[in-house]
Every structure is written in C-alpha cells, then in structure tokens.
Amino acid sequence: MERRTFLKTSSYLCASGVLPVTALAANSTSFTFSEQDTQRLSSEQLDTLAIEAPKVAIESPNGDAVQITLKPAVARRYNANIFVYFETSSEINVFDLSGNSSGTIKLPQGFSSLNDFAIEPNQQLLYLIERGQHSVTVANFYGDKLTEISEFGTELDAQLNGPKKITLDTHGHVHILEMGTASIKVFSNNGAFLYSYGRSRLGKKPLYRSLDGTQHILVSGGKLNDRKWVFNIDTRKLSALN
C-alpha cells in the first residue's frame, strides 16, 4: 500500500523513540503489564485525563433540541497519542497524553458503529472491525477505504465468523480475535491468512475478550475477565499468565 502524507495535523506521527513509563502506561486495567508503545484504555483512565467527549444534538419527543454526550466505545494509546472512537461517531478523535485534542481521523463513508480498530501510525492506516460484519476494513487517515481482509465463513481458516478485537504486531501482521472459533487468527497486511492460535484442543472454548500488544500479544478473558495470556510472535507460543 502506498504511503501518503497525512496533513490534518502533524502531531499524529511526531512522537518517536521509547516513552518513559508513566502512570498511564504502567497501570493498564486490561492487562497485568503493557508494552510502552500500545495500550487499551478504560473509561476511567480517560476520565483522569479529562478528555472532552463530542456532543450531538437530537430532537426530544416534544420537539426540543437536546445535546447528548457520546460515550467512548474504543480507546487505544499508540506511542504518545490516544485514539478514541465514540459511539455512533463517524470519526476517531485523537488526543495527546495530557488529554488535549490533536485532531480527528475520518472513517470511511457509511461506518457508524465499530467493534474495534487498530492503528498503523507509520503507514497512516486504520484497521476497522464494523459491528455485525465479518471482515476487516483497511482505510487510510483520509477516510478512503483501501481493501478488506477476509470474509464471512466457517469452512476455511482464512474466513471469519464474528471478529471482535484486533491488534497489529511488529511484523505488520494482523491479529484478529474471532468469537466463532474462540481463537485468534493472524493475517499478513495484504490479507493472506498465516496461522491461528489459542483454540482449545479439548473441546471447551476459552473465553477470550480482548487483545493488545506488538512484540508480545496480550490476551485477556475468562468468565470474570480475570485471565491473562501472552503470545510470543517469534516462537508462536501462547502462555497463561495466571
């Protein structure tokens, strides 16, 4: 995919190098530890930064105009930028680590409800899981849809049935948590299926809920959302942390 220059704001890609371990990076509520270049953020963590959510005007049953504040649906930190998708929004809002707004990234036309997203900052790409869809849409920071990864199906490994969460590793591979098989499927950035991991060999499906990370993919789940696993992309080994 050809790299294009993103002009809307220069702050998206200005950060480089390793960040110091801040309270934000060290106290992830999703995992027992987090890598310094990526992290999922909870609503509580966003509140501590006093991030201002967008508001939309709606008409009440009696005809009055009412403003409502959108709730954050997905929030992820990549390096020194925080990317937040607010429910029903048509864009992803970007903030710095102090909670100051840095701009927005437009979603492709027709997108209004995301299950999850991942960011490839260097190539300025979005990887999007739309609610109710069984593929991953790849778009640029201008909102142009570039391609799709996979399609619905249950017969082939390369097909998806209920993609829920997504992250990108340091090789540029796309890790997709699939609910239909209770496993994580890995694709190249051009959409070729590579391998899968995490599927139980004993017939009982593990309850995975989320994943994050780059060099080591961190998986969370369990009935009480208190289980943690880590996947090493070099050895391709998934190990339980607790």
C-alpha angles and dihedrals in degrees: 000000000000115000115235130192116254109217104175093092132352094214096079096077104020096098117089138162128033119322122224115255103265129182087260094055096041102046104057112165091204101058141022089243135005136206116248096240100051139028140157114236129212126221088253091057091049089051091056088058091050090230109185112231120214120256129218130198119234133175117248122221090262092053099257121137111244128186118218128189116233118234122230111254101177127013124179134171120218112183107306097345131083117210117200129185111200118206116273091004123138094215144042116244119220126210136174122240090271091058096254116144115251100178140278139278115218119230121223115276113280097025111127107144124042128190091193146331139204128203129220099194099182094055092032094235135149123210108200134191108197117206111261094014128111101211139063118245119214115206137164127240090266092064095254114145108229106176146323130246117220131333139234117294146114103207102067129053090228092060126088131223113185107346108199112166135020140191137168125230129213091268091059092251120147117233113199124189105218118198096196093067097021090233141105118252122202125211133178116246089259091058102260115143111240110172144311135230142184099051113138116243092202097065097251111113116230114231105238117179109172146356138201141161141082115227091022117029110220116209125191130189146106129138090287094033088245100117123100132192132177126208120202109212093204098051092028090223125144113207130185115238094195 
